[in-house]
C-alpha positions as CSV (number, residue, x, y, z in Angstrom):
1,M,66.2,125.3,65.7
2,S,68.6,125.8,69.0
3,D,71.5,123.3,69.8
4,T,69.4,121.4,72.5
5,Q,66.3,121.0,70.6
6,A,68.9,119.5,67.7
7,M,70.2,116.9,70.7
8,S,69.0,113.1,70.0
9,P,66.6,112.3,73.3
10,K,69.8,110.3,74.4
11,K,72.1,113.2,74.4
12,R,69.7,115.6,76.2
13,V,69.6,113.0,79.0
14,A,73.8,112.9,79.0
15,A,73.6,116.6,79.3
16,S,71.3,117.0,81.7
17,A,73.2,114.5,84.2
18,S,76.1,115.9,83.3
19,V,75.1,119.2,85.0
20,G,73.0,117.2,87.5
21,A,76.1,115.5,88.3
22,M,77.9,118.6,88.5
23,F,75.3,120.4,91.0
24,L,74.6,117.0,93.0
25,M,78.4,117.3,94.0
26,A,78.4,121.0,94.8
27,T,75.5,121.3,96.3
28,S,76.4,118.6,98.6
29,A,79.1,120.1,100.0
30,I,77.5,123.3,100.4
31,G,75.3,122.6,103.3
32,P,75.0,124.4,106.6
33,G,78.0,123.3,107.9
34,F,80.0,125.0,105.0
35,I,78.2,128.3,105.5
36,T,79.0,128.1,109.2
37,Q,82.8,127.1,108.5
38,T,83.4,129.7,105.8
39,S,82.0,132.4,107.7
40,L,84.1,131.8,110.8
41,F,87.1,131.8,109.2
42,T,86.6,134.9,107.2
43,V,86.4,136.4,110.5
44,Q,89.4,134.9,111.8
45,I,91.8,135.4,109.5
46,G,90.0,137.4,107.1
47,A,91.5,138.6,103.7
48,S,93.9,135.7,103.8
49,F,91.2,133.4,103.6
50,A,91.4,134.0,99.8
51,F,94.7,132.1,99.8
52,A,93.1,129.1,101.5
53,I,90.1,128.7,99.3
54,L,92.6,128.9,96.5
55,V,94.4,126.0,97.9
56,S,91.6,123.6,98.9
57,I,90.4,124.3,95.1
58,L,93.4,122.9,93.7
59,V,93.8,120.1,95.8
60,D,89.7,119.4,95.4
61,I,90.4,119.1,91.6
62,A,93.1,116.9,92.5
63,I,91.3,114.4,94.4
64,Q,88.0,114.8,92.2
65,L,89.7,114.3,89.0
66,N,90.8,111.0,89.7
67,V,88.2,109.6,91.6
68,W,85.6,110.6,89.2
69,R,87.6,109.5,86.2
70,V,88.0,105.8,87.7
71,L,84.7,105.4,88.7
72,G,83.2,106.6,85.5
73,V,85.5,104.7,83.3
74,T,85.1,101.6,85.0
75,G,81.6,101.8,85.4
76,Q,81.2,100.8,88.8
77,R,80.1,103.0,92.2
78,A,82.4,103.3,94.9
79,N,81.2,100.5,97.2
80,E,81.2,97.9,94.1
81,L,85.1,98.9,93.2
82,G,85.7,98.4,96.7
83,N,84.5,94.9,96.6
84,A,85.7,94.1,93.2
85,V,89.1,94.7,94.8
86,L,88.9,93.4,98.3
87,P,85.3,91.5,99.0
88,G,83.5,92.8,101.7
89,L,85.2,96.2,102.0
90,G,82.5,98.4,99.5
91,W,79.9,96.9,102.1
92,F,82.3,98.5,105.4
93,M,82.3,101.6,103.1
94,G,78.7,101.7,102.5
95,I,77.8,101.1,106.2
96,V,80.0,103.8,107.3
97,V,78.3,106.2,104.4
98,F,74.7,105.4,106.0
99,I,75.5,105.6,109.4
100,G,76.9,109.0,108.8
101,G,74.5,110.1,106.1
102,I,71.4,109.4,108.9
103,V,73.4,112.0,111.5
104,F,73.7,114.7,109.1
105,N,70.8,114.5,107.5
106,I,69.1,115.2,110.4
107,G,71.4,118.0,111.1
108,N,70.4,119.4,107.6
109,I,66.8,119.2,108.2
110,G,67.1,121.1,111.0
111,G,69.2,123.5,108.7
112,T,66.0,123.8,106.3
113,G,64.0,124.3,109.4
114,L,66.0,127.3,110.9
115,G,66.2,128.6,107.4
116,F,62.3,128.4,107.2
117,N,62.3,130.3,110.6
118,A,64.6,133.1,109.5
119,M,62.6,133.5,106.4
120,F,59.1,133.6,107.7
121,G,59.0,133.2,111.4
122,L,58.0,129.5,111.3
123,D,58.7,126.8,113.6
124,P,61.6,125.1,112.5
125,R,60.0,121.9,113.5
126,I,57.3,122.5,110.7
127,G,59.9,124.2,108.2
128,G,62.0,120.9,108.6
129,A,59.1,118.5,107.9
130,I,57.9,120.6,105.1
131,S,61.7,120.3,103.2
132,A,61.4,116.8,104.1
133,L,58.6,116.4,101.8
134,I,59.8,118.4,99.1
135,A,63.0,116.1,99.1
136,V,60.4,112.8,99.6
137,L,58.4,114.3,96.8
138,V,61.9,114.4,94.1
139,F,62.4,111.0,94.8
140,V,58.9,109.5,94.0
141,S,58.3,111.3,91.1
142,K,57.4,109.2,88.0
143,K,60.8,110.7,86.5
144,A,62.8,110.9,89.7
145,G,66.5,111.3,87.9
146,L,65.3,114.1,85.9
147,A,63.5,115.9,89.3
148,L,66.8,115.3,90.9
149,D,68.6,116.6,88.2
150,R,66.7,119.9,88.0
151,I,66.5,120.3,91.6
152,V,70.1,120.7,92.6
153,V,70.6,123.0,89.9
154,I,67.9,125.3,90.4
155,L,69.0,125.3,94.5
156,G,72.3,125.9,93.2
157,A,71.4,128.7,91.2
158,I,69.3,130.2,93.8
159,M,72.2,130.2,96.4
160,I,74.9,131.5,93.9
161,L,72.5,134.6,93.1
162,L,71.6,135.3,96.6
163,M,75.2,135.3,97.8
164,L,76.4,137.5,94.7
165,Y,73.8,140.2,95.8
166,V,75.0,140.3,99.5
167,A,78.4,140.2,97.9
168,V,78.0,143.5,96.0
169,V,76.0,145.3,98.8
170,S,78.8,144.5,101.6
171,A,81.3,146.5,99.2
172,P,84.4,144.0,100.2
173,P,87.8,145.0,99.7
174,V,88.2,143.0,96.6
175,G,91.7,144.1,95.6
176,E,93.2,143.1,99.4
177,A,91.7,139.4,98.7
178,L,93.5,139.4,95.1
179,K,96.6,140.4,97.0
180,N,96.3,137.8,100.0
181,T,95.3,134.9,97.4
182,V,98.8,135.1,95.9
183,M,100.5,136.5,99.2
184,P,98.6,135.8,102.1
185,E,99.4,137.7,105.5
186,E,98.5,134.7,107.5
187,I,98.8,130.6,106.3
188,D,96.8,128.3,108.5
189,F,97.2,124.9,107.2
190,L,94.7,123.5,109.6
191,I,91.7,125.9,107.9
192,I,92.9,124.5,104.6
193,T,92.5,120.7,105.2
194,T,89.3,121.5,107.4
195,I,87.4,123.4,104.1
196,I,89.3,120.4,101.8
197,G,87.8,117.8,104.2
198,G,84.2,119.4,103.8
199,T,84.5,120.1,100.0
200,V,85.4,116.6,98.7
201,G,85.7,114.6,102.1
202,G,83.4,111.7,103.5
203,Y,80.5,111.1,100.4
204,I,80.6,113.8,98.9
205,T,83.1,113.5,96.2
206,F,81.2,110.0,95.3
207,A,77.5,112.0,95.0
208,G,78.1,113.4,91.6
209,A,80.4,110.3,89.9
210,H,77.3,108.0,91.3
211,R,75.1,110.2,89.5
212,L,76.7,109.7,86.0
213,I,77.0,106.1,86.6
214,D,73.7,105.6,87.1
215,S,72.8,107.9,84.2
216,G,75.0,105.4,82.0
217,M,77.7,108.1,81.6
218,T,80.2,105.5,81.5
219,G,83.6,103.9,80.0
220,P,86.5,105.1,78.6
221,D,84.8,107.1,75.6
222,Y,83.2,109.5,78.5
223,A,86.5,110.1,79.9
224,K,86.7,113.6,78.6
225,E,83.1,114.4,79.3
226,I,84.0,113.2,83.1
227,T,87.1,115.1,83.6
228,R,85.0,118.2,82.3
229,V,82.3,118.0,85.0
230,S,84.2,116.7,87.8
231,V,86.2,119.8,87.8
232,A,83.1,122.0,87.0
233,G,81.6,120.8,90.3
234,I,84.6,121.7,92.2
235,L,84.6,125.2,90.7
236,V,80.9,125.8,91.4
237,T,81.4,125.0,94.9
238,G,84.5,127.5,95.2
239,V,82.5,130.2,93.6
240,M,80.4,129.9,96.7
241,R,82.8,129.5,98.8
242,V,84.7,133.0,97.3
243,L,81.0,134.7,97.8
244,L,80.4,133.9,100.7
245,F,83.7,134.7,101.9
246,L,83.5,138.4,99.9
247,A,79.9,139.2,102.1
248,I,81.1,138.2,105.2
249,L,84.8,140.2,104.4
250,G,83.4,143.5,103.2
251,V,81.3,143.5,106.8
252,V,84.0,142.8,109.0
253,A,86.2,145.2,106.8
254,G,83.6,147.6,108.1
255,G,84.4,147.3,111.4
256,V,81.3,145.6,112.2
257,A,81.5,143.0,115.5
258,L,79.8,139.9,114.2
259,S,78.3,137.6,116.4
260,K,79.9,134.5,117.1
261,D,76.8,132.1,117.4
262,N,75.7,133.1,113.8
263,T,78.2,134.9,112.2
264,A,76.4,134.3,108.6
265,A,73.0,135.6,109.4
266,D,74.4,138.6,111.2
267,A,76.7,139.5,108.0
268,F,73.7,139.0,106.2
269,R,71.6,141.5,108.2
270,H,74.6,144.4,108.4
271,A,75.1,143.7,104.6
272,A,71.4,144.2,103.5
273,G,68.8,145.1,106.7
274,D,65.9,142.8,107.4
275,I,65.7,141.9,103.3
276,G,69.7,140.3,104.0
277,L,68.4,138.3,106.9
278,R,65.5,137.1,105.0
279,M,68.4,136.2,102.2
280,F,70.1,134.3,104.7
281,G,67.1,132.0,105.3
282,M,66.9,131.5,101.8
283,V,70.5,130.4,101.5
284,L,70.0,128.3,104.4
285,W,66.9,126.2,103.5
286,A,68.6,125.8,100.0
287,A,71.8,124.7,101.3
288,G,70.1,122.6,103.9
289,L,67.4,120.9,101.5
290,S,70.3,120.2,98.6
291,S,72.2,118.8,100.9
292,V,69.1,116.4,102.2
293,I,68.8,115.4,98.7
294,G,72.7,114.9,98.1
295,A,73.3,112.8,101.5
296,S,70.0,110.7,101.1
297,Y,70.9,109.8,97.3
298,T,74.7,108.9,97.9
299,S,73.8,107.0,101.1
300,I,71.7,104.6,99.4
301,S,73.5,104.5,96.5
302,F,76.4,103.2,98.6
303,V,74.2,99.8,100.4
304,T,72.8,99.0,96.9
305,S,74.1,98.2,93.7
306,Q,73.5,98.8,90.3
307,K,71.2,95.4,89.6
308,T,68.9,97.4,92.6
309,S,66.0,98.3,90.3
310,L,65.4,102.2,90.4
311,R,61.8,102.2,92.0
312,T,63.4,100.0,95.0
313,R,66.2,102.6,94.8
314,N,63.9,105.7,95.4
315,F,61.6,103.5,98.0
316,L,64.5,103.4,100.2
317,T,65.7,107.0,99.4
318,V,62.2,108.0,100.5
319,G,62.4,106.0,103.6
320,F,65.9,107.2,104.6
321,I,64.5,110.8,104.4
322,V,61.3,109.9,106.6
323,V,63.5,108.4,109.3
324,C,65.4,111.3,109.4
325,A,63.1,114.0,109.6
326,I,61.1,111.8,112.2
327,A,64.0,111.9,114.3
328,Y,64.8,115.8,114.0
329,V,61.0,116.9,114.8
330,I,61.0,114.4,118.0
331,M,64.4,115.9,119.3
332,N,64.0,119.1,117.9
333,Q,67.4,119.7,117.9
334,A,70.6,118.7,115.8
335,P,72.1,116.7,118.2
336,Q,76.1,118.3,118.0
337,K,78.1,115.3,119.9
338,L,76.4,113.1,117.5
339,L,76.4,115.5,114.4
340,I,80.5,116.2,115.1
341,F,81.2,112.1,115.4
342,A,79.1,111.4,112.1
343,G,81.8,113.9,110.8
344,A,84.8,112.4,112.2
345,F,83.7,108.9,111.0
346,N,82.7,109.5,107.9
347,G,86.0,111.2,107.2
348,L,87.2,107.7,106.8
349,I,85.4,107.4,103.4
350,L,88.0,109.6,101.4
351,P,91.0,107.9,102.2
352,I,89.5,104.1,101.8
353,G,88.3,105.4,99.1
354,F,91.2,106.8,97.4
355,T,93.1,104.1,98.3
356,V,90.8,101.8,96.5
357,V,91.1,104.0,93.2
358,L,94.7,104.2,93.2
359,W,94.8,100.4,93.6
360,V,92.8,100.1,90.6
361,L,95.5,102.3,88.8
362,I,98.5,100.0,90.4
363,A,97.1,96.4,90.3
364,R,93.8,96.4,88.8
365,R,94.3,97.7,85.5
366,D,92.1,95.5,83.8
367,L,89.2,97.2,85.6
368,L,89.7,100.4,83.1
369,R,88.4,98.3,80.3
370,G,91.3,99.3,78.2
371,Y,91.3,102.8,79.2
372,K,95.5,104.4,79.1
373,Y,95.5,106.5,82.5
374,P,97.4,109.7,82.1
375,I,100.7,109.2,84.1
376,W,100.6,112.9,85.3
377,L,97.4,112.1,86.8
378,I,98.7,109.3,88.6
379,V,101.1,111.1,90.4
380,I,98.9,113.9,91.2
381,G,96.8,111.3,92.9
382,V,99.3,110.1,94.8
383,L,100.0,113.4,96.3
384,S,97.0,113.9,96.9
385,W,96.5,110.4,98.7
386,V,99.2,111.5,101.3
387,L,96.6,114.5,102.0
388,T,93.6,112.3,102.2
389,I,95.7,109.9,104.9
390,Y,96.5,112.8,107.2
391,L,92.5,114.1,106.6
392,G,91.7,110.6,107.9
393,W,94.1,110.3,110.6
394,N,92.6,113.8,112.1
395,S,89.2,112.2,111.6
396,F,90.2,108.9,113.5
397,S,91.6,110.5,116.0
398,K,88.2,112.7,116.6
399,I,86.3,109.6,117.1
400,G,88.2,108.4,120.7
401,A,88.3,112.4,121.8
402,I,84.4,113.2,121.3
403,W,83.2,110.5,124.1
404,A,86.1,110.8,126.5
């Protein structure tokens, strides 16, 4: 009998939820924007981008360790914890995430449509509608939680395997990349903060934590498991970014000038020919679909409570996806200005949410249910909080500039 078969039903559900939460967070971060950013930054600073990736992973781990552990130990979602600290704050966070989630999902559905177009030459609107239907089916399933966990794992595995293939065939200068990981020829702090915000900014870092809470993995007894899963989620995202970086770097190092309009697609085509372009379509589709699922699940989790029935939450999530899909089909494009606005607006969530987390550690330890929080984790949490304030200020300053 295998270890999995020997598990009790409760432990099997917990194991599935752990992996699902890890990939939900990771695949929510790995959207169309993630692919575009990584591609452009690799072209911009070459092998030095390896250093930016390393620093971002370390900072992401510091932030997510604290957020997931506090939410998991208290057993409260970010919006619930916000209301416990300051009545009404959690609902404000929920409204911000919900508004940003609608606009992001229009863009994510657009990404799935473009993925279908690259794979099969299908009209992006039809591809987007099909992808939205697949996302809806996840939440109308009788076992929606299990379906959610499984599909994000499958989509994550597809992206990693395809990216690994292209990274190998592009023959990147791995030695140069390793050297620049610790001794970079160029350091760009704007790039570092940008990819940190793209990985754990906004709703993303809360996605997996909310999934763990919904699965019942809460309380001091689960602190170690929560820690392990939170770090693993960041590492999955990091692996994906490294593979994409190496794939692009291999093509650029070969002297190929990539298109500025569609850098990643061009790199895949140069690395593996027409089949490479089809692979890019699959990666873009998987990234878009997983982000649709992650953004929809998390947006609804921010405007409901744990007292809300699962059936009601799933019904609201389906409605959320349908509205976004209709908006995309009608507009037939991702509204660029709105996407930038949503990104900036949503960038306020992490600093607010992280402030709530630190406030619990400093002034509301009663919410930790008797758990003795490690001092070293509080220290790196405070240091990370300073960075989230900087990221939030950047986002806030962009809001006014967008409409100027």
